[in-house]
């Protein structure tokens, strides 16, 4: 049982959004997590009668940047809250895969 944060990022303009996985342990299997996220998003958008969006999300990219790591095995909840706090304070209005996650530093 481990908490991780996933942010759906919009690069801006008409570019395809991407998923950003913030993991304070880097213990997860990004491929498994990526598939679970895509399935979740597909079901969520199909349920809202937005099949075009659901189809586009089949090819959404997942990025796993390096973020501060927890020292023990009990801090993941605090780390997720920290990532959210930093994101709210300093996240840009649009993202580039070249400069994320600048809000973490």
C-alpha angles and dihedrals in degrees: 000000000000133000120227132172124231120193123191103218126200111208091201135246109045096318122133113263120238136209121243117201115201109196121174092198103034083215098125126097102245093202093055092043091047092054092047091049093049091049091049093050092045092053092044094051095041088053089056092052091252100127094153090059091045090053092050091051091062087081100037113136124239118214122193108194124190109263134172110294128224118243100214135029099256104059102078093104091053091047092053089050089049092051090050092047093050091045093053092047101047114007114132121239090246133019139227118199086226097064107032134141092030089131091069097062 
